[in-house]
Amino acid sequence: MTGAAEIRPGLLPAPRFVDTNGVRLAVYEAKPERAARDVCVVLCHGFPELAASWRHQLQPLADAGFHVLAPDLRGYGRSTGPADPTAYSIAETTTDVAGLIADAGYDRAVVVGHDFGGMISWWMPHLHPERVAGVITLNTPFGYSREDPLEKYLEAYGPRNYVAHFQTPELQALMERDPARTLRFFFRRDTGAGTTLSRTGRHDAESMSYSHLLADDEATWPGEVLVGDEELDYYAEAFARTGFGGPLGWYRSIPGNWRVQSEVFPDGAIAKLTVPALMIAARRDAICHPDLSDNLLQYVETLERRMLDTGHWTQQEDPAGTNEILLEWLTRHF
């Protein structure tokens, strides 16, 4: 399905639409009063989010002199949602972002990403180095595998792991039955007993099977709903119009991403990133646990690392802490 979410006044500015790489992307932006930087900042959201997940960051970054672009990535919100899962490979999604940077009139950008958006951040300097001045990721470790990741997930976490479950039409149908309920499942804050993403707080087989809890009684879901009614309505209206096929396409393209990575580094020797790079880890994110990023120095020569006491939804859970780190790092480097 494709469609357009209504824009709720006060949540985001009205979008403009950018045609790039065969898709049309809805882009929400904030500009400084006068151009103060020679780079823009692109904010890339994750699953199952929208550009609205950056609603707390747009204006503060613009106030610091940065032209900020927050797209609904392909498959989400008011952007084009191809039906073919191969259209969501890292080769396609990074090319989308490269086109946004050029369309905004900049040679280069700082690419900021959370969750799947963090994958874009890490791979932009490898696939489009001419467009990248720096990278920032929230939660997401650098992803490279010498084996098919789906096979590795099955071996490590069993057939109930969420990556395998996200390949199935049955799960998509369950998610689309009641988008507001689905989003209440995902967007939860840990209040001491874990969340729907992990009851154990560990990166283990039980945590990796979290998507099966979607069918349970909502009253049994741990944690509290993170977003307010206005934000939840905005998200729910968007996914009611578009469905979850596009967002799940990002997971269904994982084998294709593995092939792209193998083509870029056929011998497994990954070139170290030398652009300024920042990793913001989340102490209570069991899915993207901070320990998964302990090996980043072997891939990123310039790495700086910060930690916030949040779960998975970092920039929405702790906007003030996220903004403080982003602004300090960005203004120091650019």
Coordinates of C-alpha atoms in Angstrom, one line a residue:
M1 CA 0.0 0.0 0.0
T2 CA 1.0 3.6 -0.5
G3 CA -0.6 6.8 0.8
A4 CA -0.1 10.0 2.7
A5 CA -0.3 10.7 6.3
E6 CA -2.1 13.8 7.4
I7 CA 0.3 16.4 8.9
R8 CA -0.7 17.4 12.4
P9 CA 0.0 21.1 13.1
G10 CA 2.8 21.6 15.5
L11 CA 4.3 18.1 15.2
L12 CA 6.3 18.7 12.0
P13 CA 6.7 21.4 9.4
A14 CA 4.9 20.7 6.1
P15 CA 7.1 18.5 3.9
R16 CA 8.5 19.2 0.5
F17 CA 9.0 16.3 -2.0
V18 CA 12.2 15.3 -3.6
D19 CA 12.5 13.0 -6.6
T20 CA 15.6 10.9 -6.2
N21 CA 16.8 7.5 -7.3
G22 CA 13.4 6.5 -8.8
V23 CA 11.4 7.4 -5.6
R24 CA 9.7 10.5 -4.2
L25 CA 10.7 11.2 -0.6
A26 CA 8.8 13.5 1.8
V27 CA 11.4 15.7 3.5
Y28 CA 10.8 17.7 6.6
E29 CA 13.4 20.4 7.2
A30 CA 14.5 23.2 9.4
K31 CA 16.8 26.0 8.2
P32 CA 18.8 28.5 10.1
E33 CA 17.9 32.2 9.7
R34 CA 21.0 32.5 7.5
A35 CA 23.4 29.9 6.1
A36 CA 26.1 29.3 8.7
R37 CA 27.5 25.9 7.7
D38 CA 28.9 24.4 4.6
V39 CA 27.3 21.0 5.4
C40 CA 23.7 20.0 6.0
V41 CA 22.5 17.4 8.5
V42 CA 20.4 14.5 7.3
L43 CA 18.4 12.6 10.0
C44 CA 17.5 9.0 9.1
H45 CA 14.9 7.2 11.2
G46 CA 14.5 3.5 12.0
F47 CA 11.8 0.9 12.2
P48 CA 8.9 1.4 12.6
E49 CA 9.4 5.1 12.9
L50 CA 9.0 8.2 10.6
A51 CA 10.8 11.5 10.2
A52 CA 8.7 12.5 13.1
S53 CA 11.0 10.5 15.4
W54 CA 13.4 13.5 15.0
R55 CA 10.7 16.1 15.9
H56 CA 12.7 17.2 19.0
Q57 CA 16.0 17.6 17.1
L58 CA 15.0 19.6 14.0
Q59 CA 14.7 23.1 15.4
P60 CA 17.6 22.9 17.9
L61 CA 20.0 21.9 15.2
A62 CA 18.7 24.6 12.9
D63 CA 19.1 27.1 15.7
A64 CA 22.8 26.1 15.9
G65 CA 23.2 27.0 12.2
F66 CA 22.6 23.7 10.4
H67 CA 20.2 23.1 7.6
V68 CA 18.5 19.9 8.7
L69 CA 16.7 17.4 6.5
A70 CA 14.6 14.6 8.0
P71 CA 13.0 12.4 5.3
D72 CA 10.4 9.7 5.6
L73 CA 12.7 7.0 4.2
R74 CA 11.5 4.9 1.3
G75 CA 8.5 2.8 2.3
Y76 CA 7.4 5.1 5.1
G77 CA 4.9 7.9 5.5
R78 CA 4.4 10.1 2.5
S79 CA 7.4 8.7 0.6
T80 CA 7.2 6.1 -2.2
G81 CA 6.9 2.5 -1.0
P82 CA 8.1 0.0 -3.6
A83 CA 6.5 -3.4 -3.4
D84 CA 9.7 -5.3 -4.2
P85 CA 11.8 -6.0 -1.1
T86 CA 15.0 -5.8 -3.1
A87 CA 14.2 -2.1 -3.5
Y88 CA 15.2 -1.5 0.1
S89 CA 18.8 -2.6 -0.1
I90 CA 21.5 -0.5 1.4
A91 CA 22.7 0.4 -2.1
E92 CA 19.3 1.9 -2.9
T93 CA 18.7 3.7 0.5
T94 CA 22.1 5.3 0.6
T95 CA 21.6 6.5 -3.0
D96 CA 18.3 8.1 -1.9
V97 CA 20.2 10.1 0.8
A98 CA 23.0 11.1 -1.6
G99 CA 20.3 12.5 -3.8
L100 CA 18.7 14.5 -1.0
I101 CA 22.0 16.1 -0.1
A102 CA 22.6 17.1 -3.7
D103 CA 19.0 18.4 -4.0
A104 CA 19.5 20.6 -1.0
G105 CA 22.5 22.3 -2.7
Y106 CA 25.2 20.8 -0.6
D107 CA 28.3 18.8 -1.6
R108 CA 28.4 16.9 1.7
A109 CA 26.4 16.2 4.8
V110 CA 26.6 14.8 8.3
V111 CA 24.4 11.7 8.1
V112 CA 22.7 10.9 11.4
G113 CA 20.9 7.6 11.8
H114 CA 19.0 5.6 14.4
D115 CA 18.3 1.9 14.1
F116 CA 18.1 1.1 10.3
G117 CA 18.9 4.8 9.7
G118 CA 22.2 4.0 11.6
M119 CA 23.0 1.4 8.9
I120 CA 22.7 4.2 6.3
S121 CA 25.0 6.3 8.4
W122 CA 27.7 3.6 8.5
W123 CA 27.5 2.7 4.9
M124 CA 27.2 6.2 3.3
P125 CA 31.0 6.8 3.6
H126 CA 31.7 3.5 1.9
L127 CA 29.2 3.8 -0.9
H128 CA 29.0 7.6 -1.4
P129 CA 32.2 9.0 0.2
E130 CA 31.9 12.2 -1.8
R131 CA 28.7 13.1 -0.1
V132 CA 29.8 12.5 3.6
A133 CA 31.5 14.9 5.9
G134 CA 30.7 13.0 9.1
V135 CA 28.5 10.3 10.5
I136 CA 26.6 9.9 13.7
T137 CA 24.7 6.7 14.8
L138 CA 22.3 6.2 17.6
N139 CA 22.2 2.6 19.0
T140 CA 23.2 0.9 15.7
P141 CA 26.4 -1.1 15.6
F142 CA 28.4 -1.3 12.3
G143 CA 26.9 -4.3 10.4
Y144 CA 29.2 -6.5 8.4
S145 CA 29.0 -10.3 8.1
R146 CA 31.0 -12.8 6.1
E147 CA 28.0 -15.1 6.2
D148 CA 24.3 -14.7 5.3
P149 CA 22.9 -12.8 8.4
L150 CA 19.6 -14.6 8.2
E151 CA 21.3 -17.9 8.6
K152 CA 23.4 -16.5 11.4
Y153 CA 20.3 -15.3 13.2
L154 CA 18.7 -18.7 12.8
E155 CA 21.7 -20.4 14.2
A156 CA 22.2 -18.1 17.1
Y157 CA 18.6 -17.4 18.2
G158 CA 16.4 -20.1 16.7
P159 CA 13.5 -20.0 14.3
R160 CA 11.4 -17.6 16.4
N161 CA 13.9 -14.7 16.1
Y162 CA 12.4 -11.4 15.0
V163 CA 14.4 -11.0 11.8
A164 CA 13.1 -14.4 10.5
H165 CA 9.6 -13.5 11.8
F166 CA 9.6 -10.2 9.9
Q167 CA 10.0 -12.1 6.6
T168 CA 6.5 -13.7 7.0
P169 CA 3.2 -12.3 5.6
E170 CA 1.4 -13.5 8.7
L171 CA 3.3 -11.1 10.9
Q172 CA 2.7 -8.2 8.5
A173 CA -1.1 -9.0 8.5
L174 CA -1.1 -9.0 12.3
M175 CA 0.7 -5.6 12.4
E176 CA -1.7 -4.1 9.9
R177 CA -4.8 -5.2 11.7
D178 CA -4.5 -2.4 14.2
P179 CA -1.6 0.0 13.5
A180 CA -2.2 2.0 16.7
R181 CA -1.9 -1.2 18.8
T182 CA 1.2 -2.3 16.9
L183 CA 2.8 1.0 17.6
R184 CA 1.9 0.9 21.3
F185 CA 3.7 -2.5 21.3
F186 CA 6.9 -1.1 19.9
F187 CA 7.1 2.4 21.4
R188 CA 7.6 1.5 25.1
R189 CA 9.8 2.8 27.9
D190 CA 11.4 0.4 30.3
T191 CA 10.1 1.1 33.8
G192 CA 12.2 -1.7 35.5
A193 CA 10.6 -4.9 34.2
G194 CA 11.9 -4.8 30.6
T195 CA 9.9 -3.9 27.5
T196 CA 8.2 -5.6 24.7
L197 CA 11.6 -5.6 22.8
S198 CA 13.2 -7.5 25.7
R199 CA 11.8 -8.8 28.9
T200 CA 15.2 -10.1 30.0
G201 CA 17.2 -7.0 29.2
R202 CA 19.8 -9.2 27.4
H203 CA 20.7 -9.9 23.8
D204 CA 19.6 -13.5 23.9
A205 CA 17.2 -15.9 22.1
E206 CA 14.3 -14.8 24.3
S207 CA 14.8 -11.2 23.5
M208 CA 15.3 -11.9 19.8
S209 CA 11.8 -13.6 19.7
Y210 CA 10.0 -10.4 20.9
S211 CA 7.8 -10.0 17.9
H212 CA 5.8 -13.1 18.9
L213 CA 4.5 -11.1 21.9
L214 CA 2.5 -9.0 19.4
A215 CA -0.3 -11.6 19.5
D216 CA -0.5 -11.5 23.3
D217 CA -3.0 -9.5 25.5
E218 CA -1.8 -5.9 25.5
A219 CA -2.2 -5.8 29.3
T220 CA 0.7 -8.2 29.5
W221 CA 3.2 -6.0 27.6
P222 CA 5.9 -4.6 29.9
G223 CA 6.9 -1.0 30.0
E224 CA 4.9 2.1 29.4
V225 CA 3.9 3.7 26.1
L226 CA 6.6 6.2 25.2
V227 CA 4.8 8.7 22.9
G228 CA 1.9 10.9 23.7
D229 CA -1.6 10.6 22.1
E230 CA -0.9 13.2 19.4
E231 CA 2.3 11.5 18.3
L232 CA 0.7 8.1 18.4
D233 CA -2.2 9.2 16.3
Y234 CA 0.2 10.7 13.8
Y235 CA 2.1 7.5 13.5
A236 CA -1.0 5.3 13.4
E237 CA -2.6 7.4 10.7
A238 CA 0.5 7.1 8.6
F239 CA 0.8 3.3 8.9
A240 CA -2.9 2.8 8.5
R241 CA -2.5 4.4 5.0
T242 CA 0.8 2.8 4.0
G243 CA 0.8 -0.6 5.8
F244 CA 4.0 -2.2 7.1
G245 CA 5.1 -3.8 3.8
G246 CA 7.6 -1.1 3.0
P247 CA 9.1 -0.9 6.5
L248 CA 9.4 -4.7 6.6
G249 CA 11.0 -4.6 3.2
W250 CA 14.1 -3.2 5.0
Y251 CA 14.3 -6.5 6.9
R252 CA 13.5 -8.6 3.8
S253 CA 16.4 -6.9 2.0
I254 CA 18.9 -8.2 4.5
P255 CA 20.2 -11.0 2.2
G256 CA 20.6 -8.4 -0.6
N257 CA 22.5 -6.1 1.8
W258 CA 24.9 -8.9 2.6
R259 CA 25.6 -9.3 -1.1
V260 CA 26.2 -5.6 -1.6
Q261 CA 28.6 -5.6 1.3
S262 CA 30.4 -8.6 -0.1
E263 CA 30.8 -6.8 -3.4
V264 CA 32.2 -3.7 -1.8
F265 CA 34.7 -5.7 0.4
P266 CA 35.1 -9.0 -1.5
D267 CA 38.1 -10.1 0.6
G268 CA 36.5 -9.1 3.9
A269 CA 39.1 -6.3 4.4
I270 CA 37.0 -3.4 5.4
A271 CA 38.5 0.1 4.8
K272 CA 38.5 2.1 8.0
L273 CA 36.3 5.2 8.1
T274 CA 38.3 8.3 8.5
V275 CA 35.6 11.0 8.5
P276 CA 34.5 12.3 12.0
A277 CA 32.3 9.7 13.6
L278 CA 30.2 9.6 16.7
M279 CA 28.4 6.6 18.2
I280 CA 25.6 7.3 20.8
A281 CA 24.9 4.1 22.6
A282 CA 21.8 3.3 24.8
R283 CA 22.5 1.6 28.0
R284 CA 19.1 -0.2 28.2
D285 CA 18.7 -1.2 24.6
A286 CA 18.8 -5.0 24.6
I287 CA 18.3 -5.3 20.8
C288 CA 21.1 -3.0 19.9
H289 CA 23.1 -3.5 23.1
P290 CA 26.1 -1.2 23.6
D291 CA 28.3 -4.3 23.8
L292 CA 27.6 -5.0 20.1
S293 CA 29.6 -1.8 19.3
D294 CA 32.7 -2.7 21.3
N295 CA 34.5 -3.7 18.1
L296 CA 33.9 -0.4 16.3
L297 CA 37.4 0.9 16.6
Q298 CA 38.5 -1.8 14.1
Y299 CA 36.2 -0.2 11.5
V300 CA 36.2 3.5 12.5
E301 CA 39.5 5.3 13.0
T302 CA 37.9 8.5 14.3
L303 CA 35.3 7.1 16.6
E304 CA 34.0 9.0 19.5
R305 CA 31.5 7.3 21.8
R306 CA 28.8 8.6 24.2
M307 CA 26.2 6.7 26.3
L308 CA 22.7 7.6 27.3
D309 CA 20.5 5.8 29.9
T310 CA 17.7 5.0 27.5
G311 CA 16.2 2.0 25.8
H312 CA 15.9 1.6 22.0
W313 CA 14.1 4.9 21.1
T314 CA 16.9 7.1 22.1
Q315 CA 16.1 10.5 20.5
Q316 CA 12.5 10.2 21.6
E317 CA 13.2 8.9 25.1
D318 CA 15.8 11.5 26.0
P319 CA 15.5 14.5 23.6
A320 CA 17.5 16.8 25.8
G321 CA 20.4 14.4 26.3
T322 CA 20.4 13.5 22.7
N323 CA 20.4 17.2 21.6
E324 CA 23.2 18.1 24.0
I325 CA 25.5 15.4 22.6
L326 CA 24.6 16.1 19.0
L327 CA 25.1 19.9 19.3
E328 CA 28.4 19.6 21.2
W329 CA 29.9 17.2 18.6
L330 CA 28.5 18.9 15.5
T331 CA 29.5 22.5 16.5
R332 CA 33.0 21.2 17.5
H333 CA 33.6 19.5 14.2
F334 CA 31.6 21.7 11.7

